[in-house]
Short mmCIF file of C-alpha atoms in Angstrom, two decimals:
data_model
loop_
_atom_site.label_atom_id
_atom_site.label_comp_id
_atom_site.label_asym_id
_atom_site.label_seq_id
_atom_site.Cartn_x
_atom_site.Cartn_y
_atom_site.Cartn_z
CA UNK A 1 -39.83 25.40 17.77
CA UNK A 2 -38.17 23.07 20.26
CA UNK A 3 -34.53 22.06 20.06
CA UNK A 4 -33.78 20.89 16.54
CA UNK A 5 -33.47 17.14 16.08
CA UNK A 6 -31.53 15.26 13.43
CA UNK A 7 -34.73 13.50 12.37
CA UNK A 8 -38.04 15.36 12.25
CA UNK A 9 -41.06 13.08 11.93
CA UNK A 10 -43.43 13.72 9.03
CA UNK A 11 -46.30 14.84 11.27
CA UNK A 12 -44.05 17.29 13.11
CA UNK A 13 -42.68 18.63 9.84
CA UNK A 14 -46.22 19.27 8.61
CA UNK A 15 -47.13 20.95 11.89
CA UNK A 16 -44.11 23.28 11.80
CA UNK A 17 -44.83 24.11 8.17
CA UNK A 18 -48.39 25.12 9.01
CA UNK A 19 -47.34 27.17 12.05
CA UNK A 20 -44.86 29.13 9.93
CA UNK A 21 -47.43 29.66 7.19
CA UNK A 22 -45.30 28.00 4.53
CA UNK A 23 -46.87 26.52 1.40
CA UNK A 24 -45.16 23.12 1.69
CA UNK A 25 -42.71 21.09 3.76
CA UNK A 26 -40.13 21.62 1.03
CA UNK A 27 -40.24 25.34 1.80
CA UNK A 28 -39.34 24.51 5.40
CA UNK A 29 -35.96 23.04 4.48
CA UNK A 30 -34.09 26.35 3.93
CA UNK A 31 -35.55 27.75 7.16
CA UNK A 32 -33.92 24.93 9.12
CA UNK A 33 -30.45 25.25 7.61
CA UNK A 34 -29.12 28.06 9.82
CA UNK A 35 -30.23 26.52 13.14
CA UNK A 36 -28.89 23.16 11.95
CA UNK A 37 -25.43 24.68 11.42
CA UNK A 38 -25.06 25.00 15.19
CA UNK A 39 -25.06 21.19 15.39
CA UNK A 40 -21.92 20.83 13.28
CA UNK A 41 -18.59 19.74 14.82
CA UNK A 42 -15.80 21.51 12.86
CA UNK A 43 -13.02 22.08 15.44
CA UNK A 44 -10.37 22.43 12.73
CA UNK A 45 -11.97 24.80 10.23
CA UNK A 46 -14.65 26.35 12.45
CA UNK A 47 -16.72 26.34 9.25
CA UNK A 48 -20.22 25.12 10.07
CA UNK A 49 -22.09 23.42 7.23
CA UNK A 50 -25.61 22.01 7.34
CA UNK A 51 -27.79 20.16 4.86
CA UNK A 52 -31.50 19.61 5.52
CA UNK A 53 -33.26 17.03 3.39
CA UNK A 54 -36.78 15.79 2.72
CA UNK A 55 -37.22 12.04 2.55
CA UNK A 56 -39.79 10.21 0.45
CA UNK A 57 -41.59 9.18 3.65
CA UNK A 58 -42.18 12.82 4.62
CA UNK A 59 -39.53 12.97 7.33
CA UNK A 60 -36.91 15.70 7.44
CA UNK A 61 -33.29 14.72 8.01
CA UNK A 62 -30.34 16.88 9.03
CA UNK A 63 -26.72 16.56 8.07
CA UNK A 64 -23.73 18.51 9.39
CA UNK A 65 -19.98 18.42 8.92
CA UNK A 66 -17.75 16.58 11.39
CA UNK A 67 -13.99 17.11 11.74
CA UNK A 68 -11.54 15.12 13.83
CA UNK A 69 -8.40 16.80 15.25
CA UNK A 70 -5.30 14.64 14.99
CA UNK A 71 -6.53 12.82 11.90
CA UNK A 72 -5.92 13.62 8.22
CA UNK A 73 -8.50 15.95 6.73
CA UNK A 74 -9.88 13.29 4.40
CA UNK A 75 -11.40 11.53 7.43
CA UNK A 76 -13.82 14.45 7.81
CA UNK A 77 -17.52 13.89 7.19
CA UNK A 78 -19.21 16.37 4.87
CA UNK A 79 -22.72 17.57 5.64
CA UNK A 80 -24.14 15.86 2.56
CA UNK A 81 -22.49 12.58 3.55
CA UNK A 82 -23.92 12.93 7.06
CA UNK A 83 -27.34 13.61 5.53
CA UNK A 84 -27.34 10.47 3.38
CA UNK A 85 -26.00 8.36 6.24
CA UNK A 86 -28.76 9.70 8.47
CA UNK A 87 -31.36 8.62 5.89
CA UNK A 88 -29.73 5.20 5.57
CA UNK A 89 -29.62 4.62 9.34
CA UNK A 90 -33.32 5.48 9.58
CA UNK A 91 -34.31 3.36 6.58
CA UNK A 92 -35.60 6.17 4.40
CA UNK A 93 -35.48 4.85 0.83
CA UNK A 94 -35.14 8.11 -1.09
CA UNK A 95 -33.99 11.71 -0.75
CA UNK A 96 -36.28 14.05 -2.68
CA UNK A 97 -34.69 17.44 -2.05
CA UNK A 98 -32.33 19.21 0.31
CA UNK A 99 -31.25 22.70 1.26
CA UNK A 100 -27.61 23.32 2.12
CA UNK A 101 -25.75 26.28 3.60
CA UNK A 102 -23.09 26.40 0.87
CA UNK A 103 -22.68 24.94 -2.59
CA UNK A 104 -21.78 21.24 -2.38
CA UNK A 105 -18.12 20.59 -3.10
CA UNK A 106 -17.14 18.34 -5.99
CA UNK A 107 -16.55 15.52 -3.50
CA UNK A 108 -20.18 15.65 -2.35
CA UNK A 109 -21.63 16.13 -5.81
CA UNK A 110 -19.88 12.91 -6.72
CA UNK A 111 -21.07 11.09 -3.58
CA UNK A 112 -24.67 12.04 -4.41
CA UNK A 113 -24.30 10.14 -7.69
CA UNK A 114 -24.70 6.90 -5.72
CA UNK A 115 -28.44 7.61 -5.43
CA UNK A 116 -31.00 6.32 -7.91
CA UNK A 117 -31.71 8.99 -10.58
CA UNK A 118 -29.40 11.53 -8.91
CA UNK A 119 -29.70 14.12 -11.66
CA UNK A 120 -33.29 14.78 -10.59
CA UNK A 121 -32.39 15.46 -6.95
CA UNK A 122 -33.50 19.00 -6.08
CA UNK A 123 -31.05 21.33 -4.29
CA UNK A 124 -31.43 24.76 -2.70
CA UNK A 125 -28.22 26.62 -1.75
CA UNK A 126 -29.09 29.17 0.91
CA UNK A 127 -25.84 31.18 0.59
CA UNK A 128 -26.71 31.98 -3.02
CA UNK A 129 -30.16 33.37 -2.22
CA UNK A 130 -30.30 37.06 -1.30
CA UNK A 131 -34.07 36.99 -0.92
CA UNK A 132 -35.15 34.73 1.98
CA UNK A 133 -38.53 34.30 0.28
CA UNK A 134 -36.85 32.79 -2.77
CA UNK A 135 -37.26 29.07 -2.16
CA UNK A 136 -36.38 27.71 -5.56
CA UNK A 137 -34.60 24.41 -6.09
CA UNK A 138 -32.41 23.29 -8.96
CA UNK A 139 -31.63 19.74 -10.08
CA UNK A 140 -28.25 18.22 -9.33
CA UNK A 141 -27.57 17.92 -13.05
CA UNK A 142 -27.34 21.72 -13.22
CA UNK A 143 -24.33 21.78 -10.88
CA UNK A 144 -22.77 18.51 -12.06
CA UNK A 145 -23.01 18.22 -15.84
CA UNK A 146 -21.60 15.14 -17.59
CA UNK A 147 -21.58 13.03 -14.41
CA UNK A 148 -19.78 9.75 -13.79
CA UNK A 149 -21.35 7.25 -11.45
CA UNK A 150 -22.79 3.80 -10.84
CA UNK A 151 -24.71 3.93 -14.12
CA UNK A 152 -21.30 3.69 -15.85
CA UNK A 153 -20.14 0.65 -13.87
CA UNK A 154 -23.10 -1.34 -12.55
CA UNK A 155 -26.10 -3.10 -14.00
CA UNK A 156 -29.60 -1.84 -13.35
CA UNK A 157 -30.34 -4.58 -10.81
CA UNK A 158 -27.59 -3.61 -8.36
CA UNK A 159 -29.01 -1.80 -5.32
CA UNK A 160 -27.77 1.75 -4.91
CA UNK A 161 -27.32 3.96 -1.87
CA UNK A 162 -30.42 4.09 0.40
CA UNK A 163 -31.81 0.95 -1.26
CA UNK A 164 -31.98 -2.33 0.63
CA UNK A 165 -28.79 -4.37 0.59
CA UNK A 166 -28.10 -7.89 1.82
CA UNK A 167 -24.46 -8.85 1.52
CA UNK A 168 -25.04 -12.35 2.88
CA UNK A 169 -22.53 -12.18 5.74
CA UNK A 170 -23.08 -14.27 8.85
CA UNK A 171 -21.27 -15.12 12.08
CA UNK A 172 -21.18 -18.61 13.55
CA UNK A 173 -18.85 -18.04 16.50
CA UNK A 174 -19.44 -14.92 18.58
CA UNK A 175 -17.08 -15.69 21.44
CA UNK A 176 -13.76 -16.91 20.02
CA UNK A 177 -10.75 -15.08 21.35
CA UNK A 178 -12.32 -12.14 23.17
CA UNK A 179 -10.77 -11.11 26.47
CA UNK A 180 -12.55 -8.47 28.50
CA UNK A 181 -11.13 -6.87 31.63
CA UNK A 182 -12.82 -4.40 33.94
CA UNK A 183 -11.32 -2.72 36.95
CA UNK A 184 -14.47 -1.94 38.87
CA UNK A 185 -16.94 -4.62 37.84
CA UNK A 186 -19.31 -1.99 36.44
CA UNK A 187 -21.01 -2.47 33.10
CA UNK A 188 -20.90 1.31 32.67
CA UNK A 189 -17.17 1.28 31.90
CA UNK A 190 -16.78 -1.86 29.85
CA UNK A 191 -18.51 -4.58 27.96
CA UNK A 192 -20.23 -7.66 29.33
CA UNK A 193 -20.41 -10.85 27.30
CA UNK A 194 -23.99 -10.03 26.36
CA UNK A 195 -23.26 -6.44 25.39
CA UNK A 196 -20.27 -7.37 23.24
CA UNK A 197 -22.38 -9.98 21.48
CA UNK A 198 -25.00 -7.33 20.78
CA UNK A 199 -22.25 -5.04 19.54
CA UNK A 200 -20.96 -7.67 17.14
CA UNK A 201 -24.44 -8.43 15.85
CA UNK A 202 -25.05 -4.72 15.23
CA UNK A 203 -21.76 -4.43 13.33
CA UNK A 204 -22.74 -7.48 11.28
CA UNK A 205 -26.09 -5.90 10.43
CA UNK A 206 -24.29 -2.75 9.34
CA UNK A 207 -21.91 -4.78 7.17
CA UNK A 208 -24.84 -6.51 5.50
CA UNK A 209 -26.36 -3.10 4.76
CA UNK A 210 -23.08 -1.81 3.34
CA UNK A 211 -23.04 -0.27 -0.14
CA UNK A 212 -19.82 -1.69 -1.60
CA UNK A 213 -20.59 -2.76 -5.19
CA UNK A 214 -17.24 -1.67 -6.63
CA UNK A 215 -14.84 -3.50 -4.33
CA UNK A 216 -17.12 -6.26 -3.06
CA UNK A 217 -15.75 -5.52 0.41
CA UNK A 218 -18.69 -4.61 2.66
CA UNK A 219 -18.05 -3.60 6.24
CA UNK A 220 -19.86 -2.18 9.23
CA UNK A 221 -19.02 -0.64 12.59
CA UNK A 222 -21.04 -0.46 15.79
CA UNK A 223 -20.12 1.66 18.80
CA UNK A 224 -21.48 1.46 22.33
CA UNK A 225 -21.78 4.32 24.79
CA UNK A 226 -21.30 4.16 28.55
CA UNK A 227 -25.02 3.50 29.03
CA UNK A 228 -24.99 0.47 26.75
CA UNK A 229 -26.72 2.10 23.77
CA UNK A 230 -25.46 0.91 20.40
CA UNK A 231 -25.08 2.97 17.22
CA UNK A 232 -24.12 1.42 13.89
CA UNK A 233 -22.93 2.61 10.50
CA UNK A 234 -22.26 1.01 7.13
CA UNK A 235 -19.41 1.51 4.69
CA UNK A 236 -20.64 3.45 1.63
CA UNK A 237 -18.64 3.38 -1.58
CA UNK A 238 -18.49 5.90 -4.39
CA UNK A 239 -17.86 4.99 -8.01
CA UNK A 240 -15.02 7.52 -7.85
CA UNK A 241 -13.54 5.71 -4.80
CA UNK A 242 -12.15 8.71 -2.87
CA UNK A 243 -15.54 10.16 -1.84
CA UNK A 244 -16.45 6.83 -0.17
CA UNK A 245 -17.47 7.06 3.49
CA UNK A 246 -15.82 4.66 5.93
CA UNK A 247 -17.82 2.58 8.42
CA UNK A 248 -16.29 4.29 11.45
CA UNK A 249 -17.40 7.70 10.22
CA UNK A 250 -20.86 6.29 9.44
CA UNK A 251 -21.14 4.88 12.97
CA UNK A 252 -20.12 8.24 14.44
CA UNK A 253 -22.76 9.94 12.30
CA UNK A 254 -25.29 7.56 13.84
CA UNK A 255 -23.88 8.35 17.28
CA UNK A 256 -24.11 12.12 16.82
CA UNK A 257 -27.55 11.97 15.18
CA UNK A 258 -28.75 9.69 17.98
CA UNK A 259 -27.79 12.20 20.66
CA UNK A 260 -24.82 10.22 21.93
CA UNK A 261 -22.96 13.30 23.17
CA UNK A 262 -19.18 13.62 23.37
CA UNK A 263 -17.07 10.89 21.82
CA UNK A 264 -15.48 10.19 25.21
CA UNK A 265 -18.73 8.47 26.20
CA UNK A 266 -18.03 5.68 23.71
CA UNK A 267 -16.60 2.67 25.55
CA UNK A 268 -16.57 -0.07 22.91
CA UNK A 269 -16.72 -0.62 19.17
CA UNK A 270 -16.84 -3.50 16.71
CA UNK A 271 -15.86 -3.74 13.07
CA UNK A 272 -17.09 -6.53 10.80
CA UNK A 273 -15.52 -7.12 7.40
CA UNK A 274 -14.41 -10.00 5.20
CA UNK A 275 -11.24 -11.75 6.29
CA UNK A 276 -9.35 -11.44 2.99
CA UNK A 277 -10.92 -8.21 1.75
CA UNK A 278 -9.03 -6.17 -0.84
CA UNK A 279 -10.33 -3.06 0.91
CA UNK A 280 -9.76 -3.41 4.65
CA UNK A 281 -10.97 -1.09 7.37
CA UNK A 282 -9.22 -2.49 10.46
CA UNK A 283 -6.07 -0.36 10.54
CA UNK A 284 -8.03 2.77 9.76
CA UNK A 285 -10.57 1.93 12.45
CA UNK A 286 -7.79 1.44 15.00
CA UNK A 287 -6.19 4.79 14.17
CA UNK A 288 -9.51 6.60 14.01
CA UNK A 289 -10.96 5.36 17.29
CA UNK A 290 -7.70 5.75 19.20
CA UNK A 291 -7.52 9.44 18.32
CA UNK A 292 -11.23 10.23 18.51
CA UNK A 293 -11.64 8.57 21.90
CA UNK A 294 -8.29 8.24 23.73
CA UNK A 295 -9.83 5.66 26.07
CA UNK A 296 -9.78 3.17 23.24
CA UNK A 297 -7.61 0.11 23.22
CA UNK A 298 -8.28 -2.43 20.52
CA UNK A 299 -8.63 -6.16 20.84
CA UNK A 300 -8.84 -8.06 17.57
CA UNK A 301 -11.08 -11.10 17.41
CA UNK A 302 -11.32 -13.47 14.46
CA UNK A 303 -14.64 -15.20 14.05
CA UNK A 304 -15.52 -18.35 12.13
CA UNK A 305 -18.36 -17.67 9.72
CA UNK A 306 -20.01 -18.81 6.51
CA UNK A 307 -18.12 -15.91 5.04
CA UNK A 308 -15.08 -15.55 7.27
CA UNK A 309 -15.68 -12.33 9.17
CA UNK A 310 -13.12 -10.20 10.90
CA UNK A 311 -14.28 -8.15 13.86
CA UNK A 312 -12.32 -5.55 15.81
CA UNK A 313 -13.32 -4.52 19.30
CA UNK A 314 -12.32 -1.41 21.19
CA UNK A 315 -13.35 -2.02 24.81
CA UNK A 316 -12.17 0.25 27.59
CA UNK A 317 -9.57 -1.43 29.80
CA UNK A 318 -8.48 0.55 32.85
CA UNK A 319 -6.39 -0.80 35.70
CA UNK A 320 -4.37 1.01 38.36
CA UNK A 321 -5.01 4.33 36.67
CA UNK A 322 -3.45 3.37 33.35
CA UNK A 323 -4.41 1.65 30.15
CA UNK A 324 -3.27 -1.88 29.38
CA UNK A 325 -3.02 -2.89 25.74
CA UNK A 326 -4.53 -6.26 24.94
CA UNK A 327 -3.45 -7.93 21.70
CA UNK A 328 -4.75 -11.27 20.49
CA UNK A 329 -1.27 -12.27 19.32
CA UNK A 330 0.20 -11.89 22.81
CA UNK A 331 -0.33 -14.27 25.75
CA UNK A 332 -3.39 -13.24 27.74
CA UNK A 333 -3.68 -13.32 31.51
CA UNK A 334 -7.27 -13.81 32.62
CA UNK A 335 -6.37 -12.27 36.00
CA UNK A 336 -5.05 -9.04 34.53
#
C-alpha cells in the first residue's frame, strides 16, 4: 500500500480490501489504525492516537491527535475530533463506523453525541483486541450509557454535525481597513489583494458551515500556505460546551489532512464571526496562531455586512529582518 492518505477514496478502499482478502471495507479500518498513528503530531505527550472511520459514501477518513507546545492542553485536537472534522471538510454526511487505537476519552464520547443517532455509531478499539482477527464493533451506547446531547436541547429540525448548515452570514465590504506590507514583492511571503479576498471568502464559507446551535455564534477560519493554497475549518459546538472544537483547530486539521506540511508554511489566516457574538474567537485565534506559527502578526479588519462580520487576518510582515506589528487602531503608514 502506498503512503497512507487522510482520505481514501471509496474505489481505493475497495481495492485495498480485496488485495488483503478482507470480507468488507469495515474490516479494513482496524488494519489502518497502526500506520495512521505515525501521522499524529503529539510533541507534548508523545502519545500517538489514530481513528479510522468509514463514511456513508464509502470513503475512509483518518483522524489523529494534534498537540501544540506553548498552548494550554485544552487546545489539543483529539483523534476523534480530527476524524469528524475531516469528514465535515470533505462533505461526507455520515460516519458509519470507526476503529481507534485506544478507548475514546469522555471528552470525545461527548463530542460524538453531536452526530445524528450517535448511539448506533459502531466502534472498534484496537488496544482491547488481543486477536488481530477479531474485528467486532460495538455501538457507542455501550461505552456511553445515559448520554446527554443535542436531543436534550434542540428540536428535530436543527441540523447536527456533518449535516448541511447555512448560517446566513454575508460580507458586503471585503476591503475596508486592510493594510498589507511585503518586503520583497513576492506573493510567496505575503498576501495580495486577490489572495486575501479569497481567504476571507473561504473563512466566510467556513462560518456558514459552522455547527453552533447552542450559542448562535458561528465562526470559521481559513489559513493560506506559502504557495497560496487555502484550508478552512468551521467552529463545532458540543452540547456540553467544553468538548467544542474551535475554528482555528478545525482549519489546522484541514491543513494537516490536506498535506500542508509544517505550520511555519502558513503565511496568512482569516477569522469570520459575528461582531457582537457572546462566544468570540478572535483573542483565542490571535494567541493560537502567534504560538503555532511565530511568523504571525495579526491585523484586525472590520467588515460591513448584512450580519456584521468580524474578520481577523494574520499576514506575514517582514522588514529589515524583524517583524512589525500592524494594528488597526494605530496610525498606518502605507510606506512602511
